[in-house]
Coordinates of C-alpha atoms and ligand atoms in Angstrom, one line a residue:
M1 CA -16.5 1.0 32.3
A2 CA -13.5 2.8 33.7
L3 CA -10.8 4.5 31.8
R4 CA -8.1 2.2 30.6
T5 CA -4.8 3.3 32.2
L6 CA -1.2 3.0 31.0
E7 CA -0.6 -0.2 33.1
S8 CA -3.3 -2.0 31.1
L9 CA -1.0 -2.0 28.1
G10 CA 1.6 -4.1 30.0
S11 CA 5.3 -3.7 29.4
L12 CA 6.1 -1.4 26.5
A13 CA 9.8 -1.9 26.4
G14 CA 11.1 -2.1 22.9
K15 CA 7.5 -1.4 21.5
K16 CA 6.6 1.4 19.2
V17 CA 4.0 3.5 21.0
V18 CA 2.0 6.3 19.2
V19 CA 1.1 9.0 21.7
R20 CA -1.6 11.6 20.9
C21 CA -0.7 14.8 22.8
D22 CA -2.3 18.2 22.6
L23 CA 0.8 20.3 21.7
N24 CA -1.4 23.1 20.4
V25 CA 0.6 26.0 22.0
P26 CA 0.3 29.7 21.3
L27 CA 3.0 30.9 18.9
K28 CA 4.1 34.4 18.0
D29 CA 6.4 34.8 15.0
G30 CA 7.3 31.1 15.3
V31 CA 8.2 31.4 19.0
I32 CA 6.2 29.5 21.6
T33 CA 4.7 32.1 24.0
D34 CA 3.5 29.5 26.6
D35 CA 4.8 25.9 26.7
G36 CA 2.3 24.7 29.3
R37 CA 0.9 22.0 27.1
V38 CA 4.3 20.7 26.2
R39 CA 5.2 20.5 29.9
A40 CA 1.9 18.8 30.7
S41 CA 2.8 16.0 28.2
L42 CA 6.1 15.2 29.9
P43 CA 5.0 12.8 32.6
T44 CA 3.6 10.3 30.1
L45 CA 6.4 10.7 27.6
S46 CA 9.1 10.3 30.3
A47 CA 7.3 7.2 31.7
L48 CA 7.3 5.6 28.3
L49 CA 10.9 6.5 27.5
E50 CA 12.1 5.2 30.9
Q51 CA 10.4 1.9 30.0
G52 CA 12.4 1.7 26.8
A53 CA 9.5 2.3 24.5
R54 CA 10.0 3.9 21.0
V55 CA 7.8 6.9 21.2
V56 CA 6.0 8.5 18.2
V57 CA 4.3 11.8 19.2
I58 CA 1.4 13.1 17.2
S59 CA -0.5 16.3 17.7
H60 CA -2.4 19.1 15.9
L61 CA -1.5 22.8 16.2
G62 CA -4.0 25.5 15.4
R63 CA -6.7 25.1 12.7
P64 CA -4.9 24.8 9.3
D65 CA -7.1 24.0 6.3
G66 CA -6.3 20.3 5.9
A67 CA -3.1 21.0 4.0
P68 CA 0.5 21.9 5.0
D69 CA 1.0 25.5 6.2
P70 CA 4.4 26.4 7.6
K71 CA 2.7 28.8 10.1
Y72 CA 1.3 25.7 11.9
S73 CA 4.3 23.5 11.8
L74 CA 5.1 21.5 15.0
A75 CA 8.9 21.9 14.4
P76 CA 9.3 24.6 17.1
V77 CA 7.4 22.3 19.5
A78 CA 9.7 19.4 18.8
T79 CA 12.7 21.6 19.6
R80 CA 11.1 22.7 22.9
L81 CA 10.2 19.1 23.8
S82 CA 13.8 18.2 23.3
E83 CA 15.0 21.0 25.6
L84 CA 12.5 19.9 28.3
L85 CA 13.3 16.2 28.0
G86 CA 17.0 16.9 27.8
K87 CA 17.4 14.5 24.9
P88 CA 17.2 14.5 21.1
V89 CA 13.7 14.5 19.6
A90 CA 13.6 13.5 15.9
F91 CA 11.1 15.5 13.7
A92 CA 9.4 14.3 10.5
D93 CA 8.2 17.0 8.2
D94 CA 5.1 15.0 7.2
T95 CA 2.6 13.0 9.1
I96 CA 2.0 9.7 7.3
G97 CA 4.5 10.0 4.3
D98 CA 8.0 8.9 3.6
A99 CA 9.6 11.3 6.1
A100 CA 7.4 9.9 8.9
T101 CA 8.1 6.3 8.0
K102 CA 11.8 6.9 7.9
V103 CA 11.9 8.7 11.3
V104 CA 9.8 6.0 13.0
D105 CA 11.8 3.2 11.5
A106 CA 15.0 4.8 12.8
L107 CA 13.8 5.0 16.4
G108 CA 15.7 2.9 18.9
D109 CA 14.5 1.8 22.4
G110 CA 14.0 4.8 24.6
E111 CA 14.0 7.3 21.7
I112 CA 11.3 9.7 20.6
A113 CA 10.1 11.5 17.5
V114 CA 7.4 14.1 16.7
L115 CA 5.4 13.8 13.4
E116 CA 4.2 17.0 11.6
N117 CA 0.8 18.5 12.4
L118 CA -2.1 16.0 12.0
R119 CA -4.4 18.7 10.6
F120 CA -2.2 19.1 7.6
N121 CA -4.2 16.1 6.4
A122 CA -7.9 16.8 5.7
E123 CA -8.8 13.2 6.8
E124 CA -7.9 13.9 10.4
T125 CA -10.9 16.2 10.9
S126 CA -13.1 14.7 8.1
K127 CA -16.9 14.4 8.8
D128 CA -16.7 11.1 6.8
D129 CA -16.2 8.1 9.2
L130 CA -14.4 6.0 6.5
E131 CA -11.9 8.8 5.7
R132 CA -11.1 9.2 9.3
A133 CA -10.7 5.4 9.8
R134 CA -8.4 5.2 6.8
F135 CA -6.2 8.0 8.2
A136 CA -6.2 6.3 11.6
S137 CA -5.1 3.0 10.1
K138 CA -2.1 4.8 8.5
L139 CA -1.2 6.3 11.9
A140 CA -1.7 2.9 13.6
A141 CA 0.9 1.4 11.2
F142 CA 3.5 3.4 13.2
G143 CA 2.8 1.6 16.5
D144 CA 2.2 -1.5 18.5
A145 CA 0.1 0.4 21.0
F146 CA -1.6 3.8 21.3
V147 CA -1.6 6.2 24.3
S148 CA -4.1 9.0 24.2
D149 CA -3.0 11.9 26.3
G150 CA -4.2 15.0 24.5
F151 CA -6.9 16.0 27.0
G152 CA -7.6 19.3 25.2
V153 CA -8.9 17.5 22.2
V154 CA -10.9 14.6 23.7
H155 CA -14.2 16.3 22.8
R156 CA -13.3 16.1 19.1
K157 CA -14.4 13.1 17.1
Q158 CA -11.2 13.1 15.0
A159 CA -9.1 10.3 13.5
S160 CA -6.2 10.5 16.0
V161 CA -8.5 10.9 19.0
F162 CA -11.3 8.4 18.3
E163 CA -10.6 6.0 15.4
L164 CA -7.0 5.5 16.3
A165 CA -7.9 4.4 19.8
Q166 CA -9.8 1.5 18.2
A167 CA -7.2 0.6 15.7
L168 CA -4.5 -0.3 18.3
P169 CA -4.4 -1.6 21.9
S170 CA -5.0 1.7 23.6
A171 CA -5.0 3.5 27.0
A172 CA -5.2 6.9 28.5
G173 CA -2.0 8.7 29.5
L174 CA -1.1 10.2 32.8
L175 CA -2.3 13.7 31.8
I176 CA -5.8 12.6 30.9
A177 CA -6.0 10.5 34.1
A178 CA -4.9 13.5 36.2
E179 CA -7.4 15.9 34.5
L180 CA -10.3 13.6 35.1
D181 CA -9.4 13.3 38.8
V182 CA -9.9 17.0 39.3
L183 CA -12.8 17.5 36.9
D184 CA -14.7 14.7 38.6
R185 CA -14.7 16.9 41.7
L186 CA -16.5 19.5 39.8
T187 CA -19.2 17.2 38.5
E188 CA -19.8 15.1 41.6
N189 CA -21.4 17.3 44.3
P190 CA -19.5 20.5 43.8
E191 CA -19.5 22.6 46.9
R192 CA -22.0 25.5 46.5
P193 CA -22.2 28.2 45.4
Y194 CA -20.8 27.0 42.1
T195 CA -19.8 29.7 39.5
V196 CA -18.7 29.2 35.9
V197 CA -17.0 32.1 34.1
L198 CA -16.9 31.9 30.2
G199 CA -15.0 34.0 27.7
G200 CA -12.6 33.6 24.8
S201 CA -13.1 33.6 21.1
K202 CA -14.4 30.1 20.2
V203 CA -17.9 31.5 20.6
S204 CA -19.9 29.1 18.5
D205 CA -18.2 26.1 20.1
K206 CA -18.9 27.3 23.6
L207 CA -22.3 28.9 23.4
G208 CA -23.7 25.4 22.8
V209 CA -22.4 24.3 26.2
I210 CA -24.3 26.9 28.2
G211 CA -27.8 25.2 27.9
H212 CA -26.4 22.0 29.5
L213 CA -24.4 23.9 32.2
L214 CA -27.2 26.0 33.4
P215 CA -28.9 23.2 35.5
R216 CA -25.6 22.4 37.1
V217 CA -24.4 25.8 38.4
D218 CA -25.6 28.7 40.6
S219 CA -24.3 31.5 38.4
L220 CA -22.7 31.9 35.1
A221 CA -20.6 35.0 34.2
I222 CA -20.1 35.9 30.5
G223 CA -17.1 37.9 29.2
G224 CA -14.7 37.6 26.3
G225 CA -15.9 37.5 22.7
M226 CA -19.2 35.8 23.5
L227 CA -20.5 38.6 25.7
F228 CA -21.6 40.6 22.6
T229 CA -24.0 37.9 21.5
F230 CA -25.6 38.2 24.9
L231 CA -25.7 42.0 24.8
A232 CA -27.2 41.8 21.3
A233 CA -29.9 39.4 22.6
Q234 CA -30.7 42.1 25.2
G235 CA -31.2 44.6 22.4
H236 CA -27.9 46.5 22.6
K237 CA -25.8 47.6 19.7
V238 CA -22.3 46.1 19.8
G239 CA -20.5 48.0 17.0
S240 CA -18.0 45.7 15.1
S241 CA -17.4 43.5 18.1
L242 CA -17.3 39.7 17.7
L243 CA -21.0 38.7 17.2
E244 CA -22.7 35.4 16.3
A245 CA -25.8 37.0 14.9
D246 CA -27.4 33.6 14.1
Q247 CA -27.1 32.6 17.8
I248 CA -29.1 35.6 19.2
D249 CA -32.3 33.6 19.5
T250 CA -30.5 30.7 21.2
V251 CA -29.0 33.1 23.7
K252 CA -32.4 34.6 24.4
G253 CA -33.5 31.0 25.1
Y254 CA -30.6 30.6 27.6
L255 CA -31.6 33.9 29.4
A256 CA -35.2 32.6 29.7
K257 CA -34.1 29.2 30.9
A258 CA -31.7 30.7 33.5
E259 CA -34.6 32.7 34.9
E260 CA -36.8 29.7 35.1
L261 CA -34.1 27.7 36.9
G262 CA -33.2 30.5 39.2
V263 CA -29.6 30.6 37.9
E264 CA -28.0 34.0 37.7
I265 CA -26.4 35.0 34.4
V266 CA -24.0 37.7 35.2
L267 CA -23.5 40.0 32.2
P268 CA -21.2 43.0 31.7
T269 CA -22.3 46.5 32.5
D270 CA -19.3 48.1 30.8
V271 CA -16.8 47.2 28.1
V272 CA -13.6 48.6 26.7
V273 CA -14.1 49.7 23.1
A274 CA -11.2 50.2 20.7
E275 CA -10.7 52.0 17.4
K276 CA -9.0 49.0 16.0
F277 CA -7.5 45.6 16.9
A278 CA -4.0 46.8 17.9
A279 CA -1.9 47.4 21.0
D280 CA -1.7 51.1 20.3
A281 CA -5.4 51.5 19.4
A282 CA -7.3 54.4 21.0
H283 CA -9.9 53.0 23.4
E284 CA -12.6 54.0 25.9
V285 CA -14.6 52.4 28.6
R286 CA -18.3 52.5 27.6
P287 CA -21.6 51.4 29.3
I288 CA -23.2 48.5 27.5
D289 CA -26.1 50.7 26.3
D290 CA -23.7 53.1 24.5
I291 CA -21.0 50.9 22.9
E292 CA -21.3 52.8 19.7
G293 CA -21.0 56.2 21.4
T294 CA -17.3 56.5 20.8
P295 CA -15.7 58.6 18.0
W296 CA -15.5 55.3 16.0
G297 CA -19.3 54.6 16.2
E298 CA -20.3 51.3 14.7
K299 CA -16.7 50.5 13.8
G300 CA -15.7 50.3 17.5
L301 CA -14.5 46.9 18.7
G302 CA -15.2 45.6 22.2
L303 CA -11.9 44.1 23.3
D304 CA -12.3 43.7 27.1
I305 CA -14.8 43.8 29.9
G306 CA -14.8 47.2 31.7
P307 CA -13.7 47.9 35.3
D308 CA -17.2 47.8 36.9
T309 CA -17.9 44.5 35.2
A310 CA -14.5 43.1 36.4
A311 CA -15.3 44.1 39.9
A312 CA -18.7 42.5 39.8
F313 CA -17.4 39.3 38.3
A314 CA -14.6 39.2 40.9
Q315 CA -17.1 39.6 43.7
K316 CA -19.2 36.7 42.3
I317 CA -16.0 34.5 42.0
T318 CA -14.6 35.2 45.5
S319 CA -18.0 34.5 47.2
A320 CA -18.2 31.0 45.5
K321 CA -16.9 27.7 46.8
T322 CA -16.4 26.1 43.4
V323 CA -15.3 28.1 40.3
F324 CA -14.5 27.0 36.8
W325 CA -13.2 29.6 34.3
N326 CA -12.6 29.1 30.6
G327 CA -11.8 31.8 28.1
P328 CA -10.0 35.2 28.5
M329 CA -12.2 38.1 29.3
G330 CA -10.6 40.2 26.6
V331 CA -7.7 40.3 24.1
F332 CA -5.2 39.9 26.9
E333 CA -2.3 39.5 24.3
L334 CA -2.6 43.3 23.8
A335 CA -1.7 45.1 27.0
P336 CA -4.5 47.7 27.0
F337 CA -7.1 44.9 26.9
A338 CA -5.7 42.6 29.6
A339 CA -7.1 44.2 32.7
G340 CA -10.4 42.2 32.8
T341 CA -8.6 38.9 32.4
K342 CA -6.1 39.9 35.1
A343 CA -8.8 40.9 37.6
I344 CA -10.7 37.6 37.0
A345 CA -7.4 35.6 37.4
Q346 CA -6.7 37.5 40.7
A347 CA -10.2 36.7 42.0
L348 CA -9.7 33.0 41.3
T349 CA -6.5 33.0 43.4
E350 CA -8.6 34.3 46.3
V351 CA -11.4 31.6 46.2
D352 CA -11.9 29.8 49.5
G353 CA -12.6 26.5 47.8
L354 CA -11.8 24.9 44.4
A355 CA -10.8 27.2 41.6
V356 CA -10.1 25.7 38.2
V357 CA -8.8 27.5 35.1
G358 CA -9.2 25.6 31.8
G359 CA -8.1 26.2 28.2
G360 CA -4.9 26.6 26.2
D361 CA -5.2 30.4 26.0
S362 CA -6.7 30.9 29.5
A363 CA -3.7 29.0 31.0
A364 CA -1.3 31.0 28.8
A365 CA -3.1 34.2 29.9
V366 CA -2.7 33.6 33.6
R367 CA 1.0 32.8 33.2
A368 CA 1.6 35.8 30.9
L369 CA -0.1 38.1 33.4
G370 CA 2.3 37.0 36.2
F371 CA 0.4 34.3 38.0
T372 CA 1.9 30.9 38.9
D373 CA 0.2 27.5 38.5
D374 CA 0.2 26.8 42.2
Q375 CA -2.1 29.8 42.9
F376 CA -5.0 27.9 41.4
G377 CA -6.6 24.6 42.4
H378 CA -5.9 23.3 38.9
I379 CA -5.0 24.5 35.5
S380 CA -6.6 22.3 32.9
T381 CA -5.0 22.0 29.5
G382 CA -8.4 21.8 27.8
G383 CA -11.0 24.6 27.6
G384 CA -13.7 23.2 25.3
A385 CA -12.9 19.6 26.6
S386 CA -13.4 20.6 30.2
L387 CA -16.6 22.4 29.5
E388 CA -18.1 19.5 27.6
F389 CA -16.9 17.2 30.4
L390 CA -18.7 19.4 33.0
E391 CA -21.9 19.2 30.9
G392 CA -21.8 15.5 31.7
K393 CA -21.5 14.6 28.0
K394 CA -20.0 11.4 26.5
L395 CA -16.7 12.6 25.0
P396 CA -15.5 10.6 21.9
G397 CA -11.9 10.6 23.0
L398 CA -12.7 9.3 26.4
E399 CA -15.4 6.9 25.3
A400 CA -12.8 5.2 23.0
L401 CA -10.7 4.6 26.1
G402 CA -13.5 2.9 28.1
W403 CA -14.7 5.9 30.1
E404 CA -18.3 6.7 30.6
P405 CA -19.8 9.7 32.5
S406 CA -21.3 8.7 35.9
A407 CA -25.1 8.7 35.7
Ligands
ADP1 N1 -13.7 40.6 23.0 C1 -12.9 39.8 22.3 N2 -12.8 39.9 21.0 C2 -12.0 39.1 20.3 N3 -11.2 38.1 20.8 C3 -11.3 38.0 22.2 C4 -12.1 38.8 23.0 N4 -12.0 38.3 24.2 C5 -11.1 37.3 24.2 N5 -10.7 37.1 23.0 C6 -9.6 36.1 22.5 O1 -10.0 34.8 22.9 C7 -8.8 34.0 22.7 C8 -8.9 32.8 23.5 O2 -10.1 32.1 23.3 P1 -10.3 30.5 23.4 O3 -9.5 29.8 22.4 O4 -11.8 30.3 23.3 O5 -9.8 30.2 24.9 P2 -9.2 28.9 25.5 O6 -8.0 28.5 24.6 O7 -8.7 29.3 26.9 O8 -10.2 27.9 25.6 C9 -7.7 34.9 23.0 O9 -6.7 34.8 22.0 C10 -8.3 36.3 23.2 O10 -7.5 37.3 22.5
X15_2 O1 -6.9 24.7 22.1 C1 -7.7 23.7 22.2 O2 -8.9 23.9 22.9 P1 -9.3 25.1 23.9 O3 -9.1 26.4 23.2 O4 -10.8 24.8 24.1 O5 -8.5 24.9 25.1 C2 -7.4 22.3 21.8 O6 -6.1 22.2 21.3 C3 -8.4 21.9 20.7 O7 -8.3 22.7 19.6 P2 -9.6 22.9 18.6 O8 -10.6 23.7 19.4 O9 -9.0 23.6 17.4 O10 -10.1 21.5 18.3

């Protein structure tokens, strides 16, 4: 079955429409450092408002512990949304309580509200189907219809993504439709060579994807936080760098499988090791077999790929015809550790073919490092979601909207 689109919901004038966006933006001291995901939500929200719908926006932000935490409030996002839409956006400081009910009841035709962070409620991400269904039915009470447009979260079986789509007449928004159009080009006969570059810090989430990606690609380059689990699997010491020790055997399995399939796994040859996690930290470039050979020994932290690695990755990328990149190569938010990410972003802009960047932080990184969206074939709002899509997996948030992967 194909994805249900907005049109399938008919006229939404005067109707209350709950819209699941992914407004999980990076924040520093309460200030949004990249509003890409808010901007990406605008086409659907504007289309609904123009029709005269009463729009109730729901989203998560970060990974709070299932309880309110001011650090993860969506209030700054509601303010930014109001600036971008050029109209008032009401904000409810709870998700399903009295404040939310009051704000939703007060909406007139063509008006919009944002409810507080879904993940302030433990039921949103509960492993218990019934708990999620109960939470979804409370959210469903706010709408006559549901539009799912948070592409970055479609790989999560969470109440507002999966159960809510079944509790109301539902369809995909314009962002999800646009994302799938591009990602389909990466799954259906991608032009070869096809290279995937992985990094970032959600190591345990993303390591699992590699086994399924291997048969689909020609080469896979590994940077960011996950590179240290690969180096450890090769027997290297990695100091105090990010390491998933319990995944070392799995990674050994990937290395063996890649060899069997004739897929190249491109691993770093050098890394930037720092004394501490700070912008002013002392740091040195070290070969991978001597990461602990700094004055900080086993306390040293690998925070970026080194220059030789960046050059080798860039060469692999520019000689490919199809490239997908998710996850910064290093802690790009701290200037001394941004060079690897910048080199990889630059290489993607030089690809003679289709180059796609995916992920909230990866998209934020390329913009923060001075690149513009039009320099890439596509910037996807979802990192984990795109990767699981590229695996050919059934994604709960898409399945609930009628979509199935092509065989
Ligand atoms: N070597 C590293 N050690 C610790 N964190 C890292 C390292 N390399 C990259 N990161 C961090 O990874 C984060 C982004 O990871 P992730 O959320 O997986 O990416 P995306 O949102 O693009 O999918 C960034 O905040 C960056 O600082
Ligand atoms: O930032 C996100 O994903 P991404 O880092 O894979 O791009 C999404 O908002 C999903 O967040 P989650 O990984 O906490 O479920």
